PDB file of N, CA and C in Angstrom:
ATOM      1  N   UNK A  11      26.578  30.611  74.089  1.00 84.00           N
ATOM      2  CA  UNK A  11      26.049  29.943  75.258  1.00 84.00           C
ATOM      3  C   UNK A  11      27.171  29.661  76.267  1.00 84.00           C
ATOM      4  N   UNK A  12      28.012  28.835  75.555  1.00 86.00           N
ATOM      5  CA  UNK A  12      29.296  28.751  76.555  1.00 86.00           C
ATOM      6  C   UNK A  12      29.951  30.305  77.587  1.00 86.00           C
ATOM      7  N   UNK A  13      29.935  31.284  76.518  1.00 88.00           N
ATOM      8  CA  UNK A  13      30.012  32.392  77.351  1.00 88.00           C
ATOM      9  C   UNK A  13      29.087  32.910  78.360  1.00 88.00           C
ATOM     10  N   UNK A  14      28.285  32.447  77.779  1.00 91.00           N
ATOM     11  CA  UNK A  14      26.886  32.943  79.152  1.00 91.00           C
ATOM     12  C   UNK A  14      27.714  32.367  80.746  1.00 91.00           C
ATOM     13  N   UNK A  15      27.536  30.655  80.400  1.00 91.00           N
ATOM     14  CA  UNK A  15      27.810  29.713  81.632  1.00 91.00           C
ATOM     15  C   UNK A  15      29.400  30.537  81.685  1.00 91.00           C
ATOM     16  N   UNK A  16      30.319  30.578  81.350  1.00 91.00           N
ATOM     17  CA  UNK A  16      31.435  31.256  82.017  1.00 91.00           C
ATOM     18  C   UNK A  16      31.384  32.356  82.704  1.00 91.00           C
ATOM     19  N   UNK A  17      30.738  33.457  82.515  1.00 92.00           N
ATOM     20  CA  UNK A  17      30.178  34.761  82.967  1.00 92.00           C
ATOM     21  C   UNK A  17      29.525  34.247  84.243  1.00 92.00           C
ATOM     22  N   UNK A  18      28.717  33.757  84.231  1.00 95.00           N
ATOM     23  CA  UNK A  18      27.595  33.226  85.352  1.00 95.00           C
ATOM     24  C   UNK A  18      28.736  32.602  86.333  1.00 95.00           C
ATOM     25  N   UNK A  19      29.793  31.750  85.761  1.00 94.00           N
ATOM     26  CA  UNK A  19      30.866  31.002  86.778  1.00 94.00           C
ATOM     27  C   UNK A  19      31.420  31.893  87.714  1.00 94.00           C
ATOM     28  N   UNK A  20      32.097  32.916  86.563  1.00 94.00           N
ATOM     29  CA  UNK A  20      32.584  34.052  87.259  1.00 94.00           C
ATOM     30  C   UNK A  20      31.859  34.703  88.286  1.00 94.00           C
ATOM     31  N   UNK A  21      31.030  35.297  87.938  1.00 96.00           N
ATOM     32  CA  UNK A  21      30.138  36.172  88.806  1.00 96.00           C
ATOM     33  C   UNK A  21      29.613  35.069  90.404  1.00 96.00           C
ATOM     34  N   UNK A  22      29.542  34.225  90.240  1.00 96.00           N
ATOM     35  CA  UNK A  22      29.891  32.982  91.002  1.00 96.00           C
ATOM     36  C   UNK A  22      30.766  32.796  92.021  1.00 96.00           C
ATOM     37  N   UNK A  23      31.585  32.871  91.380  1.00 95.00           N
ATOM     38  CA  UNK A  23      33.165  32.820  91.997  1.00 95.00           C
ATOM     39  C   UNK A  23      33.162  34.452  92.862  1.00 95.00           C
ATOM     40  N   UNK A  24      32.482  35.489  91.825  1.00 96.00           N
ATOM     41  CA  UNK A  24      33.032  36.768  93.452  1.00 96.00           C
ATOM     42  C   UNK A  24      31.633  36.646  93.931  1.00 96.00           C
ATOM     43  N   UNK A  25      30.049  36.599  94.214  1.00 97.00           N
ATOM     44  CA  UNK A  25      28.791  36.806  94.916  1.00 97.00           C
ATOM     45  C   UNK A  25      29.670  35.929  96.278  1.00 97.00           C
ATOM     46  N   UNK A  26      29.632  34.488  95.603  1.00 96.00           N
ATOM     47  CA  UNK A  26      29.964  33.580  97.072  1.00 96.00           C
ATOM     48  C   UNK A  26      30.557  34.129  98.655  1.00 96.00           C
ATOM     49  N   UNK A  27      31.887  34.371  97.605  1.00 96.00           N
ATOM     50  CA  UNK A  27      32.524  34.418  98.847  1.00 96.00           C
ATOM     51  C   UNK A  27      32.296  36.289  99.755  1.00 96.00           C
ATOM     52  N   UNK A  28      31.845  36.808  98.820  1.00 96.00           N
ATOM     53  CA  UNK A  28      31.544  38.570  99.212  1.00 96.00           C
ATOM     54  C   UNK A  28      30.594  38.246 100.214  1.00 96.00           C
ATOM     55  N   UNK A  29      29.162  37.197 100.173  1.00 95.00           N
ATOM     56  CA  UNK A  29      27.896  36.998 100.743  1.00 95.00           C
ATOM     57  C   UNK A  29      28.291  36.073 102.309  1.00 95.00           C
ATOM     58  N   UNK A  30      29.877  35.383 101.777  1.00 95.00           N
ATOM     59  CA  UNK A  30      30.057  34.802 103.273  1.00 95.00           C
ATOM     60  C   UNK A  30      31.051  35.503 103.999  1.00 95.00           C
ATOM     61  N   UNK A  31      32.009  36.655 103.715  1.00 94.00           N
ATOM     62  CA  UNK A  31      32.725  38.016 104.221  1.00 94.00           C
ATOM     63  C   UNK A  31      31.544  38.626 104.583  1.00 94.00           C
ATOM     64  N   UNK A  32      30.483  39.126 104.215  1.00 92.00           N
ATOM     65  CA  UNK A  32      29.601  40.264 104.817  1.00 92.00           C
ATOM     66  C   UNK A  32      28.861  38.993 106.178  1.00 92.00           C
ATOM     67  N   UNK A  33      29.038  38.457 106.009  1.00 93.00           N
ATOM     68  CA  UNK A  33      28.137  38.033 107.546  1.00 93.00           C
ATOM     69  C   UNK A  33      28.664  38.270 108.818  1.00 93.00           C
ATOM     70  N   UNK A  34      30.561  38.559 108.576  1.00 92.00           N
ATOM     71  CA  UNK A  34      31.185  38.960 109.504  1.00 92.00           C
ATOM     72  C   UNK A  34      31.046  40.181 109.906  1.00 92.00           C
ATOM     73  N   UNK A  35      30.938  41.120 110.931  1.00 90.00           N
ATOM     74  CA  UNK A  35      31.075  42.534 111.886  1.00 90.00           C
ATOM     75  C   UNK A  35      31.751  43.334 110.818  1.00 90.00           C
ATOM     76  N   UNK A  36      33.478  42.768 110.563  1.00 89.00           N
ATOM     77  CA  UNK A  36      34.445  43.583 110.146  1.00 89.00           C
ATOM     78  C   UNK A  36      33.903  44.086 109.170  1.00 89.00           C
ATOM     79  N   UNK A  37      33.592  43.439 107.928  1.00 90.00           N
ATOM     80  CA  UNK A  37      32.974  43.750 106.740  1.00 90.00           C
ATOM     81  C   UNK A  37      32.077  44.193 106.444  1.00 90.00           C
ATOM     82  N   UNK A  38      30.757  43.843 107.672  1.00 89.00           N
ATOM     83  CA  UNK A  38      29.951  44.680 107.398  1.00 89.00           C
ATOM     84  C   UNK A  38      29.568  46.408 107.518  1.00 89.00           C
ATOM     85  N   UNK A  39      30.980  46.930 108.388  1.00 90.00           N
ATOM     86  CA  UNK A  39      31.522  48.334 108.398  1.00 90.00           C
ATOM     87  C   UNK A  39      32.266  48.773 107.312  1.00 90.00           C
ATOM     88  N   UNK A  40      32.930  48.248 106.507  1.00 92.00           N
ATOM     89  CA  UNK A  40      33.903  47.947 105.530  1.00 92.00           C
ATOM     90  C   UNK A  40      33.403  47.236 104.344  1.00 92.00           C
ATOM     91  N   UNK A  41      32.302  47.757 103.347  1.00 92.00           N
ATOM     92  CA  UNK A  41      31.885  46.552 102.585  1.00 92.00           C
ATOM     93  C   UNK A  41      32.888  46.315 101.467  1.00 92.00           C
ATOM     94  N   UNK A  42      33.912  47.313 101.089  1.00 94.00           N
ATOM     95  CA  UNK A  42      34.893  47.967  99.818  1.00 94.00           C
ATOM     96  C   UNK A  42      35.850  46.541 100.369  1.00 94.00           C
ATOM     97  N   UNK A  43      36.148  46.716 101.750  1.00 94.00           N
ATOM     98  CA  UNK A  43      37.288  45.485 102.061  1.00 94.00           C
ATOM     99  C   UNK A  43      36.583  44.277 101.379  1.00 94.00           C
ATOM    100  N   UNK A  44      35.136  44.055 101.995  1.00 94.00           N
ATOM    101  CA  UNK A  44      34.500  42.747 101.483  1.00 94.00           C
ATOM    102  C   UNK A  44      34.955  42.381 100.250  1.00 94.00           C
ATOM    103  N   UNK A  45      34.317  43.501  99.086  1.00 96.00           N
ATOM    104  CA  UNK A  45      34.453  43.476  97.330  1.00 96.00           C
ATOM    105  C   UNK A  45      35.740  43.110  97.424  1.00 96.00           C
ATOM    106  N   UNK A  46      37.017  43.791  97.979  1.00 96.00           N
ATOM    107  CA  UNK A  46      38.512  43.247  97.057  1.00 96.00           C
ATOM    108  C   UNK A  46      38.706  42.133  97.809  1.00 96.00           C
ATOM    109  N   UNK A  47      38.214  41.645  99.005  1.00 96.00           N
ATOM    110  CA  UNK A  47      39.022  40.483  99.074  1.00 96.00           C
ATOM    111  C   UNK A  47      38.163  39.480  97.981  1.00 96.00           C
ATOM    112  N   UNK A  48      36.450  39.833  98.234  1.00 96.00           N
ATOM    113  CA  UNK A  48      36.065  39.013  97.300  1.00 96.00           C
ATOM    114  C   UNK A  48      36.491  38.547  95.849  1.00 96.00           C
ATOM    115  N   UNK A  49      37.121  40.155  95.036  1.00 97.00           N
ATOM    116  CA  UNK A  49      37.433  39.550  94.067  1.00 97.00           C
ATOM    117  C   UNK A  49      38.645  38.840  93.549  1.00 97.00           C
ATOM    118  N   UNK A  50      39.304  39.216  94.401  1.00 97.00           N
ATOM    119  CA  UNK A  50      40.764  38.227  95.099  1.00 97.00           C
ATOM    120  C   UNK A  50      40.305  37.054  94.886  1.00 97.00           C
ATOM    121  N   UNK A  51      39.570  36.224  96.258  1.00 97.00           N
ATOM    122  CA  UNK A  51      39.336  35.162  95.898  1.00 97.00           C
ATOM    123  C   UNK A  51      38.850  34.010  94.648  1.00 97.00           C
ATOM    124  N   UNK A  52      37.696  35.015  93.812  1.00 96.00           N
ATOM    125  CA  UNK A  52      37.172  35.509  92.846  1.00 96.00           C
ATOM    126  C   UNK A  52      37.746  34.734  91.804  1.00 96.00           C
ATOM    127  N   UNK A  53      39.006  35.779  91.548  1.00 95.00           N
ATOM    128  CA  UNK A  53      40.229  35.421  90.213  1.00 95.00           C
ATOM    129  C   UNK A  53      41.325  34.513  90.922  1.00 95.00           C
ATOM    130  N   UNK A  54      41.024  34.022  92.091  1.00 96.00           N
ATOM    131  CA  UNK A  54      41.879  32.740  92.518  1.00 96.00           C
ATOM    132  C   UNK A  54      41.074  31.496  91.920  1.00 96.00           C
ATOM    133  N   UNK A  55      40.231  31.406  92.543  1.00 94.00           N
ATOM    134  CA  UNK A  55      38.776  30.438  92.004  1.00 94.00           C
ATOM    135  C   UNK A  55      38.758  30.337  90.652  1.00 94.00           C
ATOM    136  N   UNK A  56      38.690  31.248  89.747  1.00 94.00           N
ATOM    137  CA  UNK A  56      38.849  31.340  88.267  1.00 94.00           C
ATOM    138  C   UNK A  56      39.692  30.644  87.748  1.00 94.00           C
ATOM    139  N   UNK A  57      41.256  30.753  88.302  1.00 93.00           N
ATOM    140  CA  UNK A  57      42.416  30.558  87.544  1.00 93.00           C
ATOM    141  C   UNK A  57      42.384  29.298  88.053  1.00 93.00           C
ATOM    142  N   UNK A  58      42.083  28.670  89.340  1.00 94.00           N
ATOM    143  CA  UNK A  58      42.074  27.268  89.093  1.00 94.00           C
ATOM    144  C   UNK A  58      41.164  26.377  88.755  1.00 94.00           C
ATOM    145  N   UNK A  59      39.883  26.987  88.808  1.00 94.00           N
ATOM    146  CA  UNK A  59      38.851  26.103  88.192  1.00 94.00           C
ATOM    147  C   UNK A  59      38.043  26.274  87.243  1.00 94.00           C
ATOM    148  N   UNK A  60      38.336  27.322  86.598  1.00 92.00           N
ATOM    149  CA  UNK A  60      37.434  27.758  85.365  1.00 92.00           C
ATOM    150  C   UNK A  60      38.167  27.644  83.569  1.00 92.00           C
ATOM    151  N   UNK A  61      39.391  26.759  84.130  1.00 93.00           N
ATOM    152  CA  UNK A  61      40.421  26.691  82.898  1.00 93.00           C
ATOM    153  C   UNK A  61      39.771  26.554  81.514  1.00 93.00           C
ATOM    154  N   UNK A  62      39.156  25.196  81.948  1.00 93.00           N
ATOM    155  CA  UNK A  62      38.183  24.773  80.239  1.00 93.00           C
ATOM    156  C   UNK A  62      37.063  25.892  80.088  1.00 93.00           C
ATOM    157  N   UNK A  63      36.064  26.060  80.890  1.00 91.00           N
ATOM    158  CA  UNK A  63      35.070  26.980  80.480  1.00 91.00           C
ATOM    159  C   UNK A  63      35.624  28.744  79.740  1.00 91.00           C
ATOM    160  N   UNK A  64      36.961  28.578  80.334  1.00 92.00           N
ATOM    161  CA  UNK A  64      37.695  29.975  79.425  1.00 92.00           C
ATOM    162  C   UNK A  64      38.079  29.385  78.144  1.00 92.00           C
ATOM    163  N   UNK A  65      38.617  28.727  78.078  1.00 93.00           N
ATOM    164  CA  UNK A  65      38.775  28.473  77.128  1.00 93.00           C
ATOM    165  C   UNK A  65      38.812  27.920  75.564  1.00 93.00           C
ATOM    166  N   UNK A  66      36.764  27.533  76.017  1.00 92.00           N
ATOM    167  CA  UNK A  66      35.408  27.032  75.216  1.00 92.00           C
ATOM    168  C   UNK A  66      35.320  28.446  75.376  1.00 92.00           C
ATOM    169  N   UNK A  67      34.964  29.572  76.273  1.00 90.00           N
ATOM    170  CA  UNK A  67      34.480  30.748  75.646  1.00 90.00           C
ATOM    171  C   UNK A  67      35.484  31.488  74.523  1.00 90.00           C
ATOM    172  N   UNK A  68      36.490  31.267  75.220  1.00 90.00           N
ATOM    173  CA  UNK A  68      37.343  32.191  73.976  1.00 90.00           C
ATOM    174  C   UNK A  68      37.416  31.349  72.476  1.00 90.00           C
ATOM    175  N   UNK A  69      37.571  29.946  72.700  1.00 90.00           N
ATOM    176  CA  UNK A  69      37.504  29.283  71.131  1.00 90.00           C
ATOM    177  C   UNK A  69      35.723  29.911  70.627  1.00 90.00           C
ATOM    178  N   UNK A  70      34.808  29.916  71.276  1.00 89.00           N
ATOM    179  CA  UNK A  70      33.691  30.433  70.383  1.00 89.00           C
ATOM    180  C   UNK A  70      33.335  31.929  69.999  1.00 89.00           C
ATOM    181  N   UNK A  71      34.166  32.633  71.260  1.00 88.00           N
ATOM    182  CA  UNK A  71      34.582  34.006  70.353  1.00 88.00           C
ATOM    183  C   UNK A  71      34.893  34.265  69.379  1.00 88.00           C
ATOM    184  N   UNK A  72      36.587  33.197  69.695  1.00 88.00           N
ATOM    185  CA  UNK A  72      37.438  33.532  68.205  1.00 88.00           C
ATOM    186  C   UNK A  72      36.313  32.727  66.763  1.00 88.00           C
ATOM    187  N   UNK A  73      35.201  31.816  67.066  1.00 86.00           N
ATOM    188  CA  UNK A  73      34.794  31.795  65.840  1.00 86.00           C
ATOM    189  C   UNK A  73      33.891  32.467  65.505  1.00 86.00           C
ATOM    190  N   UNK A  74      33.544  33.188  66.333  1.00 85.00           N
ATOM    191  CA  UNK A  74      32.437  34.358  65.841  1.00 85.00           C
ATOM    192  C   UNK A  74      33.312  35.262  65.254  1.00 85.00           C
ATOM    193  N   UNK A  75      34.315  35.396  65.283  1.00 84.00           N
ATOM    194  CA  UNK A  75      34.433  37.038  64.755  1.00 84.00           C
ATOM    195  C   UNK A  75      35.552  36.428  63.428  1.00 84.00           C
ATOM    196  N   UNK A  76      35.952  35.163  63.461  1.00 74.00           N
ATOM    197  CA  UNK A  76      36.668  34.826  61.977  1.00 74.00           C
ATOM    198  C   UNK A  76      35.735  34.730  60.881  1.00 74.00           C
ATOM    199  N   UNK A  77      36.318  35.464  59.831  1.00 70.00           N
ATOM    200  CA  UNK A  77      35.268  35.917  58.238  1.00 70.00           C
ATOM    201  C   UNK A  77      34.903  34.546  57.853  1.00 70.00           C
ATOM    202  N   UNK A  78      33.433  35.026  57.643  1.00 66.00           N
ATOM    203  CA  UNK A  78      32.869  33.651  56.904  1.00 66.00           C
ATOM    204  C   UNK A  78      33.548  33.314  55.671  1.00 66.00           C
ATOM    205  N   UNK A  79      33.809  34.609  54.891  1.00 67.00           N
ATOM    206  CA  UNK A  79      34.270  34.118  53.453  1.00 67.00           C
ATOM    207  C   UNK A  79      35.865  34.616  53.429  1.00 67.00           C
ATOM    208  N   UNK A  80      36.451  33.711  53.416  1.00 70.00           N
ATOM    209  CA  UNK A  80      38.138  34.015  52.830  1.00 70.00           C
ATOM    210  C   UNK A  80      38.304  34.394  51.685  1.00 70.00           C
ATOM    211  N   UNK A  81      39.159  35.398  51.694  1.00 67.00           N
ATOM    212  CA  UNK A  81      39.028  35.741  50.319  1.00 67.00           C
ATOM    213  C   UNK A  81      40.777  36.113  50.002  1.00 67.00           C
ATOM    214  N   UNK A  82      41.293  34.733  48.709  1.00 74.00           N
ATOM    215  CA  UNK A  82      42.433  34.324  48.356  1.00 74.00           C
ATOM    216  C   UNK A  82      42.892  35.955  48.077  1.00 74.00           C
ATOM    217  N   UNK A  83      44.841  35.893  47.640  1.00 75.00           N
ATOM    218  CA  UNK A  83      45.656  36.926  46.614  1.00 75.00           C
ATOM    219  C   UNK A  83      44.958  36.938  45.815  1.00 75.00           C
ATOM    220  N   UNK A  84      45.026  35.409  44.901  1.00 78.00           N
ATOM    221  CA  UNK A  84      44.902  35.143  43.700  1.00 78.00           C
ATOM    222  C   UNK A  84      43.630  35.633  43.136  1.00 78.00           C
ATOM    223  N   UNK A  85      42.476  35.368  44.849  1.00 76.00           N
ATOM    224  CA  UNK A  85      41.117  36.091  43.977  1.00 76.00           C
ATOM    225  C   UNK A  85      41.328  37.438  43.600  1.00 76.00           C
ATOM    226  N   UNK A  86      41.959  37.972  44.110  1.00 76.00           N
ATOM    227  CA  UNK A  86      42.036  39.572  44.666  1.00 76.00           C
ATOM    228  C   UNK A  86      42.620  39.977  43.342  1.00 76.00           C
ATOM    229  N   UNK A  87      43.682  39.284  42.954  1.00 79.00           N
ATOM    230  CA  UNK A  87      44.538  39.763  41.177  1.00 79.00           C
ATOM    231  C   UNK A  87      44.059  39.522  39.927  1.00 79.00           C
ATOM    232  N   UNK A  88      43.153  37.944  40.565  1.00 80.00           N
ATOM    233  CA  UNK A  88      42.160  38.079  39.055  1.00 80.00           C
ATOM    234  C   UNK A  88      41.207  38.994  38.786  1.00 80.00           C
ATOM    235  N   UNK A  89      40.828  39.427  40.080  1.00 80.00           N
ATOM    236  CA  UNK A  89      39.383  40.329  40.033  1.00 80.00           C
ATOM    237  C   UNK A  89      39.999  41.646  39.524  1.00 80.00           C
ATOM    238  N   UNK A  90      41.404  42.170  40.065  1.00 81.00           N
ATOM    239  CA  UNK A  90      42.124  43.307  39.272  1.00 81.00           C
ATOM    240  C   UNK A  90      42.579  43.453  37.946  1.00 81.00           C
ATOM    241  N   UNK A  91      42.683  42.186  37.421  1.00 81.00           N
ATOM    242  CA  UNK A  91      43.112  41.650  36.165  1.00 81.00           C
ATOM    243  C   UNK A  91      41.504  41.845  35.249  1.00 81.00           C
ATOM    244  N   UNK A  92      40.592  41.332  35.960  1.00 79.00           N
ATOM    245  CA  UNK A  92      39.397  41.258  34.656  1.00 79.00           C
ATOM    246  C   UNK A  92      38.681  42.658  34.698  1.00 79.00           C
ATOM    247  N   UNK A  93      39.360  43.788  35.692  1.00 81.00           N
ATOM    248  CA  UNK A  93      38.656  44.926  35.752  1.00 81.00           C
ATOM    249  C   UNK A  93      39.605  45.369  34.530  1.00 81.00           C
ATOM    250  N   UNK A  94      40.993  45.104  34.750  1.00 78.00           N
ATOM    251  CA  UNK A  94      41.765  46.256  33.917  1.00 78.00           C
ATOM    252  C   UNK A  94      41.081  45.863  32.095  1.00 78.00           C
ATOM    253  N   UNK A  95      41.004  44.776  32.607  1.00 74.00           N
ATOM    254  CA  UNK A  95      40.641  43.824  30.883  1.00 74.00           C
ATOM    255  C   UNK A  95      39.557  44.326  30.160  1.00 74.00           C
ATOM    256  N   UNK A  96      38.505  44.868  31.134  1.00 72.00           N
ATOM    257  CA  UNK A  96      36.863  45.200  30.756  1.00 72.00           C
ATOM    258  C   UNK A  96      37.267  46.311  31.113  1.00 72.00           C
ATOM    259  N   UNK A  97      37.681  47.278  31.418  1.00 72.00           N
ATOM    260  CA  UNK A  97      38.363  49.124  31.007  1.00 72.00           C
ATOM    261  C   UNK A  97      38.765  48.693  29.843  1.00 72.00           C
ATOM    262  N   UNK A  98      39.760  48.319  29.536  1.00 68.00           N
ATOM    263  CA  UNK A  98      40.509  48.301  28.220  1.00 68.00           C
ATOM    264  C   UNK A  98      39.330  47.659  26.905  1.00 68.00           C
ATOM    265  N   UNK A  99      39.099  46.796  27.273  1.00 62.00           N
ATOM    266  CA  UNK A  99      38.221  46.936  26.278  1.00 62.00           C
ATOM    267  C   UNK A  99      37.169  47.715  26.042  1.00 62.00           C
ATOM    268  N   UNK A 100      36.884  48.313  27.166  1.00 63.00           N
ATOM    269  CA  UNK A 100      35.664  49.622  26.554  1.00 63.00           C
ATOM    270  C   UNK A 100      35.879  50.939  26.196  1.00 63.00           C
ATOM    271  N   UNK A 101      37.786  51.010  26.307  1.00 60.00           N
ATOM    272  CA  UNK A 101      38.239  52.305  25.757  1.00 60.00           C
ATOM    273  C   UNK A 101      38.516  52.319  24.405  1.00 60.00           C
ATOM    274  N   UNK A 102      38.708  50.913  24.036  1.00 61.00           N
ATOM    275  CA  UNK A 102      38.845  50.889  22.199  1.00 61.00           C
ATOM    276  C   UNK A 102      37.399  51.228  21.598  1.00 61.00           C
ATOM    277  N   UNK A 103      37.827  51.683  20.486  1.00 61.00           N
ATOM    278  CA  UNK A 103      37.109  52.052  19.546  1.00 61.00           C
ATOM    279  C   UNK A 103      35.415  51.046  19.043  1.00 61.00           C
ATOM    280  N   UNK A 104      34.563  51.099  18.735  1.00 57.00           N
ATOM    281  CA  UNK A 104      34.152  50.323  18.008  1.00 57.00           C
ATOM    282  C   UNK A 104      33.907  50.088  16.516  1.00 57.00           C
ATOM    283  N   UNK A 105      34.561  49.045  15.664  1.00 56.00           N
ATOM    284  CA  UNK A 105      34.426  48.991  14.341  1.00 56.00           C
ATOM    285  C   UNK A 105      33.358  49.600  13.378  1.00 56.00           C
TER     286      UNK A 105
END
């Protein structure tokens, strides 16, 4: 959700100012000038006012994509340990 509202900020930050450049003559011959200055302004607007909302989106990124289940060495050597244990015991003989 937080990423939604950041996206939406952004996109925010360049519509605005592109929609108040095109009302001028110059731009409206030139709409490419409009877009870069817009997004100029854009990622000016961003970097000073969108600090926290970046950085609620990126903390809920980073917890989407960290593994639900950790999984220890130690699990990892016992689980190699009780494989070698249950081979070995099913290569001996039976009485």
């Amino acid at each position: 959700m937080k990423l939604l509202v950041y996206s939406l900020l952004r996109l925010a930050a360049f519509v605005v100012p592109f929609v108040i450049m095109w009302q001028f003559a110059v731009f409206r011959e030139m709409p490419w000038l409009a877009a870069i200055f817009a997004a100029l302004i854009g990622l000016a607007l961003s970097i000073i006012f969108l600090r926290k909302p970046l950085s609620e989106a990126t903390a809920q990124l980073a917890a989407r994509r960290k593994p639900q289940r950790t999984v220890s060495d130690e699990d990892v050597e016992d689980g190699v340990v009780d494989q070698s244990v249950a081979s070995r015991d099913d290569a001996q003989p039976q009485p």
